[in-house]
Amino acid sequence: MIEIRQVQKTYPPVNGASEPVVALESVDVTIQPGEFVTVVGPSGCGKTTLLNMVAGFEHPTQGSILLDGQEVRQPGPERAVVFQQPSLLPWLTIEDNVAFGITIGHGKSQLDRGRLEGLMQTMGLSEFSRHYPYQLSGGMQQRCAIARAVITDPAILLMDEPFGALDAQTRSDMQRFLLALWTDLHHTVLFITHDVEEAILLADRVLVMTPRPGHIAKELKINLARPRYWDMVMAPEFTEYKRKILAVLRPESSARPASG
Amino acid sequence: MGYPLEKASAMGSERSVESQSTADASKISYHRHMPWLVVSALIGCWWVVSALHIFTPLALPSPVHVVRDGYVIATTGYNGYSLLDNIGASVLRIAVGFFAAIIVGVPVGLLMASSKLVFNAIDPLLQFFRPIPPLAYIPVMIIWFGAGQMSKFILIFICTIPIIIINAMSGAKNVQETRIRVAQVFGADRHQLLRYVILPSALPEIFTGMRVGIGVAWTCLVAAEMIAAQTGLGAMILTAGNELRTGVVFVGIILIGIIGYLMELTIRTVERRLIPWKGKA
Ligand SMILES: Nc1ncnc2c1ncn2[C@@H]1O[C@H](COP(=O)(O)OP(=O)(O)O)[C@@H](O)[C@H]1O
Ligand SMILES: [Mg+2]
């Protein structure tokens, strides 16, 4: 269980400005084991800051983040992270990139080849195992990054706009694939996106964030049936969720005159 | 769209995006000949100018003259040493001094990047020694280490190590933060970070340092040989200059250029094999 308790994060003033930057203010969230939570909000509203603190890369200025009751102090293998850019290590083959966590954590000799090959298979990466990252498309690189994240069996998967840089088709392939993986492994997922449809389609619960200062403006439980399908975006319930979220993100556009 | 809409199988069906167009193959072979064209043109100009006798042959010997001198020293040697002795002596000095600079400089640079303490300890020394020209060290080198090989090794070492250190340090400092974080997530310790992330990330800049460094190594080698050596290409050039054998001076200069170029090509080849991903990630 992840407990984010009254977290505030301020950065020191940038470029001689006198005021510190308040990136996040009174963020209070509890995420249950196995829950798929998405965070949606405009650029600059503090999504990455929030994720970085849960990952342990940064620390709250006030408040605390607890992981099964223990305060998060540093990154750890139970909290895998997938970044917006695949961030693969260019000198390693795809296979060695996927196995990187085992190499670091246990030594390469501890690698379970059968498991690695199974994972490569699931990810559609088998035939590229000896390729280097620069020889792969963006979508395949990001799949490799996801494989790298899950190979150590993390309880929690933290994803920061992982599909933000992909084209629409690859993105929807990746969403379907992530859901399939989650159905199997059922880890806790904190998934960040700026795409409202993506946020709804994937989530058990959507956290809507707004900036200045960054805070959670709305929480929305998503009661769509699972497994989810792409065409659900046209269902009336889906549209209703979307309308509710957009009303928070763009209050002025929802207030247009009825005749418009 | 141009994207295959093959349902779930689309996952594994993306192709690797690496294939060289063969259309520009002829262009590439044309480019290949550029170095020879440029060299031939230069030699041609040289020939014409020397044939016009604008300068005395002492100031500008003709290419034919230089080739003849080259042949003579290659077969009978010069000033008591064979040409191979001279080349061997210079290359050995460079190899020893420069390798030592790499072996010491790379770890020092990486450590300076990852530890404020090490940085503060070494940076003042580095910045102090860096602007001192190699010629200035020579008297001290001779007094301390004699006129033998050791003083030349150390001179090359001292002159090239700052370049290696600075490039290794800069390479290590420029490592993308997410790469470090990827390793931290898996619980990498400092040593693992250095070995699995920072060193490989810094390799491109380390190689840049080596390529700059090899040029500097020749500069200070020749300086050293001009003052305190009987063998070596620098010594050969100096002796020939004193005896007004301009042709031999030219042979020495050309050989230094060629060997320097070969060393650069060697470093480039190693670089391509070691970091094929350079510039692509
Ligand atoms: N290291 C930093 N120093 C100063 N300000 C920062 C830093 N990181 C983020 N910020 C600021 O905090 C706010 C939230 O940033 P971020 O979490 O990256 O937003 P998002 O991921 O939602 O786009 C932004 O206004 C950004 O400028
Ligand atoms: Mg962000």
Coordinates of C-alpha atoms and ligand atoms in Angstrom, one line a residue:
Chain A
M1 CA 0.0 0.0 0.0
I2 CA 1.3 3.5 -0.9
E3 CA 0.2 6.3 1.4
I4 CA 0.9 9.8 0.2
R5 CA 0.2 12.0 3.3
Q6 CA -0.3 15.7 3.1
V7 CA 2.7 16.0 0.8
Q8 CA 4.1 19.4 -0.2
K9 CA 7.0 20.0 -2.5
T10 CA 8.7 23.3 -3.1
Y11 CA 11.8 23.9 -5.3
P12 CA 14.2 26.7 -4.6
P13 CA 13.6 29.8 -6.7
V14 CA 14.8 29.5 -10.3
N15 CA 16.8 32.1 -12.2
G16 CA 16.9 34.7 -9.5
A17 CA 13.2 34.7 -8.8
S18 CA 12.4 35.5 -5.2
E19 CA 9.5 33.1 -4.7
P20 CA 10.2 29.3 -4.4
V21 CA 8.3 27.1 -6.9
V22 CA 5.5 25.3 -5.2
A23 CA 5.3 22.1 -7.3
L24 CA 2.8 20.2 -5.2
E25 CA 0.5 21.2 -2.3
S26 CA -1.4 19.0 0.2
V27 CA -1.5 15.9 -1.9
D28 CA -3.2 13.1 0.0
V29 CA -3.6 9.7 -1.7
T30 CA -3.7 6.1 -0.7
I31 CA -3.2 3.4 -3.3
Q32 CA -4.2 -0.1 -2.6
P33 CA -2.1 -3.2 -3.6
G34 CA -3.0 -4.3 -7.1
E35 CA -4.8 -1.0 -7.9
F36 CA -4.3 0.7 -11.2
V37 CA -4.2 4.4 -10.6
T38 CA -3.7 7.0 -13.3
V39 CA -2.8 10.6 -12.8
V40 CA -3.9 13.1 -15.5
G41 CA -3.2 16.8 -15.7
P42 CA -1.6 19.4 -17.9
S43 CA 2.1 19.8 -18.3
G44 CA 3.8 21.4 -15.3
C45 CA 1.2 20.5 -12.7
G46 CA 3.6 18.3 -10.7
K47 CA 2.9 14.8 -12.0
T48 CA 6.5 13.9 -12.5
T49 CA 7.4 15.4 -9.1
L50 CA 4.8 13.2 -7.5
L51 CA 6.1 10.1 -9.2
N52 CA 9.7 10.9 -8.4
M53 CA 8.9 11.2 -4.8
V54 CA 7.1 7.8 -4.7
A55 CA 10.1 6.4 -6.6
G56 CA 12.5 7.9 -4.0
F57 CA 14.4 10.1 -6.4
E58 CA 13.2 13.2 -4.6
H59 CA 11.8 13.9 -1.1
P60 CA 8.8 15.8 0.0
T61 CA 9.3 19.2 1.6
Q62 CA 6.5 18.5 4.0
G63 CA 4.4 15.4 4.7
S64 CA 5.5 11.9 4.0
I65 CA 5.2 9.0 1.6
L66 CA 4.8 5.6 3.2
L67 CA 5.2 2.2 1.5
D68 CA 3.5 -0.5 3.6
G69 CA 4.0 1.8 6.6
Q70 CA 7.7 2.5 6.0
E71 CA 8.8 5.9 4.9
V72 CA 10.2 6.1 1.4
R73 CA 13.8 7.3 1.5
Q74 CA 15.5 6.0 -1.6
P75 CA 14.7 4.1 -4.8
G76 CA 14.3 0.4 -4.5
P77 CA 13.7 -2.7 -6.7
E78 CA 10.1 -3.2 -5.4
R79 CA 9.2 0.1 -7.1
A80 CA 10.1 -0.2 -10.8
V81 CA 10.0 2.9 -12.9
V82 CA 9.3 3.4 -16.6
F83 CA 10.3 6.8 -17.9
Q84 CA 8.8 8.8 -20.7
Q85 CA 11.9 8.2 -22.8
P86 CA 12.8 4.5 -22.9
S87 CA 16.2 5.3 -21.3
L88 CA 17.8 2.0 -22.4
L89 CA 21.5 1.7 -22.0
P90 CA 22.8 2.0 -25.6
W91 CA 25.8 -0.2 -25.1
L92 CA 23.8 -3.2 -24.0
T93 CA 21.8 -5.5 -26.3
I94 CA 18.0 -5.6 -25.9
E95 CA 18.4 -8.8 -23.9
D96 CA 21.1 -7.4 -21.6
N97 CA 18.9 -4.3 -21.1
V98 CA 16.0 -6.4 -20.1
A99 CA 18.2 -8.4 -17.7
F100 CA 19.9 -5.2 -16.3
G101 CA 18.0 -5.4 -13.0
I102 CA 19.2 -8.9 -12.4
T103 CA 22.7 -8.1 -13.3
I104 CA 22.8 -5.2 -10.8
G105 CA 20.8 -6.8 -8.1
H106 CA 21.9 -10.4 -8.1
G107 CA 24.7 -10.8 -10.6
K108 CA 24.4 -12.0 -14.1
S109 CA 24.9 -15.6 -13.1
Q110 CA 21.6 -15.6 -11.2
L111 CA 19.7 -14.8 -14.4
D112 CA 16.8 -17.3 -15.1
R113 CA 17.2 -17.7 -18.8
G114 CA 13.8 -19.4 -19.2
R115 CA 12.1 -16.5 -17.5
L116 CA 14.0 -13.9 -19.6
E117 CA 13.2 -15.7 -22.8
G118 CA 9.5 -16.0 -21.8
L119 CA 9.4 -12.3 -21.0
M120 CA 11.1 -11.4 -24.3
Q121 CA 8.5 -13.6 -26.0
T122 CA 5.5 -11.9 -24.3
M123 CA 7.0 -8.5 -25.2
G124 CA 7.4 -9.5 -28.8
L125 CA 11.2 -8.8 -28.5
S126 CA 12.5 -12.3 -29.0
E127 CA 13.9 -11.8 -32.5
F128 CA 15.6 -8.6 -31.5
S129 CA 17.4 -9.9 -28.4
R130 CA 20.8 -9.3 -29.9
H131 CA 19.9 -6.0 -31.4
Y132 CA 21.0 -2.7 -29.9
P133 CA 18.4 -0.1 -28.8
Y134 CA 19.2 2.3 -31.6
Q135 CA 18.2 -0.4 -34.1
L136 CA 14.7 -0.5 -32.7
S137 CA 11.6 1.6 -33.1
G138 CA 10.4 3.8 -30.3
G139 CA 7.6 1.5 -29.4
M140 CA 9.8 -1.5 -29.2
Q141 CA 12.3 0.4 -27.1
Q142 CA 9.6 1.3 -24.7
R143 CA 8.4 -2.3 -24.5
C144 CA 12.0 -3.2 -23.7
A145 CA 11.9 -0.6 -20.9
I146 CA 8.7 -2.2 -19.5
A147 CA 10.3 -5.6 -19.7
R148 CA 13.3 -4.3 -17.8
A149 CA 11.0 -2.9 -15.2
V150 CA 9.0 -6.1 -14.5
I151 CA 11.8 -8.7 -14.7
T152 CA 12.6 -8.2 -11.0
D153 CA 8.9 -8.8 -10.0
P154 CA 8.3 -5.4 -8.5
A155 CA 5.2 -5.0 -6.4
I156 CA 4.8 -1.5 -7.8
L157 CA 5.1 -0.1 -11.3
L158 CA 5.6 3.6 -11.6
M159 CA 5.1 4.9 -15.2
D160 CA 5.7 8.6 -16.2
E161 CA 3.9 9.2 -19.5
P162 CA 5.5 6.1 -20.9
F163 CA 3.5 6.2 -24.1
G164 CA 3.6 10.0 -24.5
A165 CA 6.2 9.9 -27.3
L166 CA 4.5 7.2 -29.4
D167 CA 2.2 7.5 -32.4
A168 CA -1.5 6.8 -31.9
Q169 CA -1.4 3.2 -33.2
T170 CA 1.7 2.1 -31.3
R171 CA 0.2 3.8 -28.2
S172 CA -3.0 1.9 -28.3
D173 CA -1.1 -1.4 -28.9
M174 CA 1.0 -0.6 -25.9
Q175 CA -2.0 0.2 -23.7
R176 CA -3.6 -3.1 -24.6
F177 CA -0.3 -4.9 -23.9
L178 CA 0.2 -3.1 -20.6
L179 CA -3.3 -4.2 -19.5
A180 CA -2.6 -7.8 -20.5
L181 CA 0.5 -7.7 -18.4
W182 CA -1.2 -6.2 -15.5
T183 CA -4.0 -8.8 -15.6
D184 CA -1.3 -11.4 -15.3
L185 CA 1.0 -9.9 -12.7
H186 CA -1.5 -7.6 -10.9
H187 CA 1.1 -5.2 -9.5
T188 CA 0.2 -1.8 -8.2
V189 CA 0.4 0.7 -11.0
L190 CA 0.8 4.5 -10.7
F191 CA 0.5 5.7 -14.3
I192 CA 1.0 9.3 -15.3
T193 CA -0.4 10.7 -18.5
H194 CA -1.7 14.0 -20.0
D195 CA -4.2 12.1 -22.2
V196 CA -7.6 11.9 -20.6
E197 CA -8.8 8.9 -22.6
E198 CA -5.7 7.0 -21.8
A199 CA -6.2 7.8 -18.1
I200 CA -9.8 6.5 -18.1
L201 CA -9.2 3.5 -20.3
L202 CA -6.5 2.0 -18.1
A203 CA -7.5 3.0 -14.6
D204 CA -9.4 1.7 -11.6
R205 CA -9.1 5.3 -10.3
V206 CA -8.2 8.5 -12.0
L207 CA -6.5 11.4 -10.1
V208 CA -7.0 14.7 -11.8
M209 CA -4.3 17.3 -11.1
T210 CA -4.3 21.0 -11.7
P211 CA -1.4 23.4 -11.5
R212 CA -0.4 26.5 -9.5
P213 CA 0.1 25.0 -7.1
G214 CA -0.1 21.4 -8.2
H215 CA -2.7 19.5 -6.3
I216 CA -5.3 16.7 -6.8
A217 CA -8.5 18.5 -7.9
K218 CA -10.6 15.4 -8.3
E219 CA -10.6 11.7 -7.8
L220 CA -12.8 9.5 -10.0
K221 CA -13.4 5.8 -9.6
I222 CA -13.7 4.1 -13.0
N223 CA -16.3 1.4 -13.0
L224 CA -15.9 0.1 -16.5
A225 CA -15.8 -3.6 -17.0
R226 CA -12.5 -5.4 -17.4
P227 CA -11.0 -6.5 -19.7
R228 CA -11.1 -3.1 -21.3
Y229 CA -11.4 -2.6 -25.1
W230 CA -10.4 0.2 -27.3
D231 CA -14.0 0.8 -28.4
M232 CA -15.1 1.5 -24.9
V233 CA -14.1 5.1 -25.5
M234 CA -17.4 5.5 -27.3
A235 CA -19.5 4.1 -24.5
P236 CA -21.8 6.6 -22.8
E237 CA -20.2 5.9 -19.3
F238 CA -16.8 6.6 -20.8
T239 CA -17.9 9.9 -22.3
E240 CA -19.4 10.8 -18.9
Y241 CA -16.1 10.2 -17.1
K242 CA -14.4 12.2 -19.8
R243 CA -16.8 15.1 -19.4
K244 CA -16.3 15.1 -15.6
I245 CA -12.5 15.2 -16.0
L246 CA -12.5 17.9 -18.7
A247 CA -14.8 20.0 -16.5
V248 CA -12.0 20.1 -14.0
L249 CA -9.1 20.5 -16.4
R250 CA -10.8 23.1 -18.6
P251 CA -13.6 24.7 -16.6
E252 CA -14.1 27.6 -19.1
S253 CA -14.8 25.2 -22.0
S254 CA -17.5 23.4 -20.1
A255 CA -19.2 26.7 -19.4
R256 CA -20.0 27.5 -23.0
P257 CA -23.5 28.7 -23.8
A258 CA -25.9 25.9 -24.7
S259 CA -26.6 27.5 -28.1
G260 CA -22.8 27.3 -29.1
Chain B
M1 CA -0.8 6.2 -41.8
G2 CA 1.5 3.7 -43.3
Y3 CA 1.3 1.5 -40.2
P4 CA 0.2 -2.1 -40.4
L5 CA -3.1 -2.5 -38.5
E6 CA -2.5 -6.1 -37.6
K7 CA -4.5 -6.5 -34.4
A8 CA -2.5 -8.0 -31.4
S9 CA 0.3 -9.4 -33.6
A10 CA 1.3 -5.8 -34.4
M11 CA 3.2 -6.1 -31.1
G12 CA 5.9 -8.2 -32.5
S13 CA 5.7 -7.2 -36.1
E14 CA 7.5 -3.9 -36.1
R15 CA 10.6 -4.1 -38.2
S16 CA 14.0 -2.9 -37.1
V17 CA 14.5 0.5 -38.7
E18 CA 18.1 0.0 -40.0
S19 CA 18.7 -0.3 -43.6
Q20 CA 21.1 1.6 -45.7
S21 CA 19.9 2.9 -49.0
T22 CA 22.1 1.7 -51.8
A23 CA 21.2 4.7 -54.0
D24 CA 24.0 6.8 -52.6
A25 CA 26.6 4.1 -53.0
S26 CA 28.3 5.9 -55.9
K27 CA 28.4 9.1 -53.9
I28 CA 30.1 7.3 -51.1
S29 CA 32.8 5.9 -53.4
Y30 CA 33.4 9.3 -54.8
H31 CA 33.8 10.6 -51.2
R32 CA 36.3 7.8 -50.6
H33 CA 38.6 9.3 -53.2
M34 CA 38.6 12.8 -51.7
P35 CA 41.7 12.3 -49.5
W36 CA 43.8 11.1 -52.5
L37 CA 42.5 14.0 -54.6
V38 CA 43.5 16.6 -52.0
V39 CA 46.9 15.1 -51.4
S40 CA 47.7 14.8 -55.1
A41 CA 46.6 18.4 -55.7
L42 CA 48.8 19.6 -52.8
I43 CA 51.8 17.7 -54.1
G44 CA 51.1 19.0 -57.6
C45 CA 51.1 22.6 -56.3
W46 CA 54.3 22.0 -54.3
W47 CA 55.9 20.5 -57.4
V48 CA 55.0 23.5 -59.6
V49 CA 56.1 26.1 -57.1
S50 CA 59.5 24.3 -56.6
A51 CA 59.9 23.9 -60.3
L52 CA 59.4 27.7 -60.8
H53 CA 62.5 28.3 -58.6
I54 CA 60.8 31.1 -56.7
F55 CA 62.5 29.7 -53.5
T56 CA 65.9 28.2 -53.3
P57 CA 66.0 24.4 -53.1
L58 CA 67.3 24.8 -49.6
A59 CA 64.1 26.6 -48.6
L60 CA 61.7 24.4 -50.6
P61 CA 63.1 21.2 -52.0
S62 CA 61.1 19.6 -54.7
P63 CA 58.9 16.5 -54.1
V64 CA 61.3 14.4 -56.1
H65 CA 64.2 15.6 -53.9
V66 CA 62.3 14.7 -50.8
V67 CA 61.4 11.3 -52.0
R68 CA 65.0 10.7 -52.9
D69 CA 66.1 11.8 -49.4
G70 CA 63.4 9.6 -48.0
Y71 CA 64.7 6.6 -49.9
V72 CA 68.3 7.3 -48.8
I73 CA 67.5 7.5 -45.1
A74 CA 65.2 4.6 -45.3
T75 CA 68.0 2.4 -46.8
T76 CA 71.2 3.8 -45.2
G77 CA 69.8 5.6 -42.2
Y78 CA 70.8 9.1 -41.1
N79 CA 73.2 10.4 -38.6
G80 CA 74.0 6.9 -37.5
Y81 CA 70.5 5.7 -36.9
S82 CA 68.2 3.8 -39.3
L83 CA 64.8 5.3 -40.1
L84 CA 63.1 2.5 -38.4
D85 CA 65.1 3.2 -35.2
N86 CA 63.9 6.8 -35.3
I87 CA 60.3 5.9 -36.0
G88 CA 60.4 3.2 -33.3
A89 CA 61.9 5.5 -30.7
S90 CA 59.2 8.1 -31.2
V91 CA 56.3 5.7 -31.3
L92 CA 57.5 3.9 -28.2
R93 CA 57.7 7.2 -26.3
I94 CA 54.2 8.2 -27.4
A95 CA 52.8 4.7 -26.7
V96 CA 54.2 4.5 -23.1
G97 CA 53.5 8.1 -22.1
F98 CA 50.1 8.2 -23.6
F99 CA 48.9 4.8 -22.4
A100 CA 50.0 5.7 -18.9
A101 CA 48.0 8.9 -19.2
I102 CA 44.9 7.0 -20.3
I103 CA 45.2 4.4 -17.6
V104 CA 45.7 7.0 -14.9
G105 CA 43.6 9.8 -16.4
V106 CA 40.3 7.9 -17.0
P107 CA 39.7 6.7 -13.4
V108 CA 40.9 10.1 -12.0
G109 CA 38.4 11.9 -14.3
L110 CA 35.5 9.5 -13.4
L111 CA 36.3 9.9 -9.7
M112 CA 36.5 13.7 -9.9
A113 CA 33.0 13.7 -11.5
S114 CA 31.5 11.5 -8.8
S115 CA 33.2 12.9 -5.7
K116 CA 33.3 16.5 -4.7
L117 CA 36.2 15.7 -2.4
V118 CA 38.4 14.2 -5.2
F119 CA 37.4 17.1 -7.5
N120 CA 38.5 19.7 -5.0
A121 CA 41.7 17.9 -4.3
I122 CA 42.8 17.5 -7.9
D123 CA 41.2 20.3 -9.9
P124 CA 43.6 23.1 -8.6
L125 CA 46.6 20.9 -9.6
L126 CA 45.0 20.1 -13.0
Q127 CA 44.3 23.8 -13.7
F128 CA 47.8 24.8 -12.5
F129 CA 49.7 22.4 -14.7
R130 CA 47.5 22.6 -17.7
P131 CA 48.6 25.9 -19.2
I132 CA 52.3 25.2 -18.8
P133 CA 53.8 24.6 -22.2
P134 CA 55.8 21.3 -22.5
L135 CA 59.0 23.1 -23.4
A136 CA 59.0 24.7 -20.0
Y137 CA 59.2 21.3 -18.3
I138 CA 62.1 20.1 -20.3
P139 CA 65.0 21.4 -18.2
V140 CA 63.4 20.1 -15.0
M141 CA 62.7 16.7 -16.6
I142 CA 66.3 16.4 -17.7
I143 CA 67.6 17.3 -14.2
W144 CA 65.2 14.9 -12.5
F145 CA 65.0 12.0 -14.8
G146 CA 68.1 12.4 -17.0
A147 CA 68.3 12.7 -20.7
G148 CA 67.1 9.1 -21.2
Q149 CA 63.7 7.6 -22.0
M150 CA 62.1 8.2 -18.7
S151 CA 62.1 12.0 -19.1
K152 CA 60.3 11.7 -22.4
F153 CA 57.7 9.3 -21.1
I154 CA 56.9 11.5 -18.2
L155 CA 56.8 14.6 -20.4
I156 CA 54.2 13.1 -22.7
F157 CA 52.3 11.7 -19.7
I158 CA 52.2 15.2 -18.1
C159 CA 51.1 16.9 -21.3
T160 CA 48.4 14.6 -22.2
I161 CA 46.8 13.5 -18.9
P162 CA 44.9 16.8 -18.4
I163 CA 43.1 16.3 -21.6
I164 CA 42.1 12.7 -20.7
I165 CA 41.0 13.7 -17.2
I166 CA 39.0 16.6 -18.4
N167 CA 37.2 14.6 -21.0
A168 CA 36.5 11.6 -18.8
M169 CA 35.2 14.0 -16.1
S170 CA 33.0 15.8 -18.5
G171 CA 31.7 12.6 -20.0
A172 CA 30.8 11.3 -16.5
K173 CA 29.1 14.5 -15.6
N174 CA 27.0 14.5 -18.7
V175 CA 25.4 11.1 -18.0
Q176 CA 21.7 11.4 -18.4
E177 CA 20.1 11.4 -15.0
T178 CA 17.5 8.8 -16.0
R179 CA 20.3 6.3 -16.7
I180 CA 21.6 6.8 -13.2
R181 CA 18.1 6.4 -11.8
V182 CA 17.5 3.2 -13.7
A183 CA 20.5 1.7 -12.0
Q184 CA 19.4 3.2 -8.6
V185 CA 16.0 1.6 -8.8
F186 CA 17.7 -1.8 -9.0
G187 CA 19.8 -0.9 -6.0
A188 CA 23.1 -0.2 -7.7
D189 CA 25.9 0.8 -5.4
R190 CA 28.5 3.4 -6.3
H191 CA 30.9 0.9 -7.8
Q192 CA 28.2 -0.6 -9.9
L193 CA 27.0 2.8 -11.1
L194 CA 30.5 3.6 -12.2
R195 CA 31.1 0.4 -13.9
Y196 CA 27.7 -0.3 -15.6
V197 CA 26.5 3.3 -16.3
I198 CA 29.0 6.1 -15.9
L199 CA 32.0 4.6 -17.6
P200 CA 30.2 3.3 -20.7
S201 CA 28.3 6.6 -20.9
A202 CA 31.5 8.6 -20.7
L203 CA 33.3 6.5 -23.4
P204 CA 32.4 8.8 -26.3
E205 CA 34.0 11.8 -24.6
I206 CA 36.9 9.7 -23.4
F207 CA 37.6 8.8 -27.0
T208 CA 37.4 12.5 -28.0
G209 CA 40.0 13.2 -25.4
M210 CA 42.2 10.4 -26.7
R211 CA 42.0 11.8 -30.2
V212 CA 42.9 15.3 -29.1
G213 CA 45.5 13.9 -26.8
I214 CA 47.4 12.0 -29.4
G215 CA 48.0 15.2 -31.3
V216 CA 49.3 16.9 -28.2
A217 CA 51.5 13.9 -27.5
W218 CA 53.3 14.4 -30.8
T219 CA 53.7 18.1 -30.2
C220 CA 55.5 17.6 -26.9
L221 CA 57.4 14.6 -28.1
V222 CA 59.0 16.4 -30.9
A223 CA 59.8 19.3 -28.5
A224 CA 61.4 16.9 -26.1
E225 CA 63.4 15.1 -28.8
M226 CA 64.7 18.3 -30.1
I227 CA 66.5 19.1 -26.9
A228 CA 67.7 15.9 -25.4
A229 CA 67.7 12.9 -27.7
Q230 CA 69.8 11.3 -30.5
T231 CA 67.0 9.1 -31.8
G232 CA 63.5 9.9 -32.8
L233 CA 61.9 11.8 -35.6
G234 CA 62.1 15.1 -33.7
A235 CA 65.9 14.6 -33.2
M236 CA 66.3 13.7 -36.8
I237 CA 64.5 16.9 -37.9
L238 CA 66.7 19.0 -35.7
T239 CA 69.9 17.5 -36.8
A240 CA 69.0 17.8 -40.4
G241 CA 68.0 21.4 -39.9
N242 CA 71.3 22.2 -38.4
E243 CA 73.0 20.5 -41.4
L244 CA 70.8 22.4 -43.8
R245 CA 69.4 19.1 -45.2
T246 CA 65.9 20.5 -45.8
G247 CA 64.9 17.3 -47.7
V248 CA 65.4 15.2 -44.6
V249 CA 63.5 17.8 -42.5
F250 CA 60.6 17.4 -44.9
V251 CA 60.8 13.6 -44.7
G252 CA 60.6 13.8 -40.9
I253 CA 57.6 16.2 -41.0
I254 CA 55.7 14.0 -43.5
L255 CA 56.4 10.9 -41.5
I256 CA 55.1 12.5 -38.3
G257 CA 52.0 13.5 -40.1
I258 CA 51.4 10.1 -41.5
I259 CA 52.0 8.2 -38.2
G260 CA 49.8 10.7 -36.4
Y261 CA 47.1 10.1 -39.0
L262 CA 47.5 6.3 -38.7
M263 CA 47.1 6.6 -34.9
E264 CA 44.0 8.7 -35.3
L265 CA 42.6 6.0 -37.7
T266 CA 43.4 3.3 -35.2
I267 CA 41.6 5.2 -32.4
R268 CA 38.6 5.8 -34.7
T269 CA 38.4 2.1 -35.6
V270 CA 38.5 1.0 -32.0
E271 CA 35.9 3.7 -31.2
R272 CA 33.6 2.4 -33.9
R273 CA 33.8 -1.1 -32.6
L274 CA 33.5 -0.2 -28.9
I275 CA 30.8 2.4 -29.2
P276 CA 28.7 1.7 -32.3
W277 CA 25.9 3.6 -30.7
K278 CA 27.8 6.9 -30.6
G279 CA 25.6 9.8 -31.7
K280 CA 22.5 7.5 -31.8
A281 CA 21.6 7.5 -28.2
Ligands
LIG1 N1 14.3 20.6 -10.2 C1 13.3 21.6 -10.3 N2 13.6 22.8 -9.9 C2 12.7 23.8 -9.9 N3 11.5 23.6 -10.4 C3 11.1 22.4 -10.8 C4 12.0 21.3 -10.8 N4 11.4 20.2 -11.2 C5 10.1 20.6 -11.5 N5 10.0 21.9 -11.2 C6 8.7 22.7 -11.4 O1 7.7 22.0 -10.7 C7 6.5 22.1 -11.5 C8 6.0 20.7 -11.7 O2 6.9 20.0 -12.6 P1 6.6 18.5 -13.1 O3 6.5 17.6 -11.9 O4 7.8 18.1 -14.0 O5 5.3 18.6 -13.9 P2 4.6 17.6 -14.9 O6 5.3 16.3 -14.9 O7 3.2 17.5 -14.5 O8 4.8 18.2 -16.3 C9 6.8 22.8 -12.7 O9 6.4 24.1 -12.6 C10 8.3 22.8 -12.8 O10 8.8 23.9 -13.5
MG2 MG 6.3 15.2 -16.4

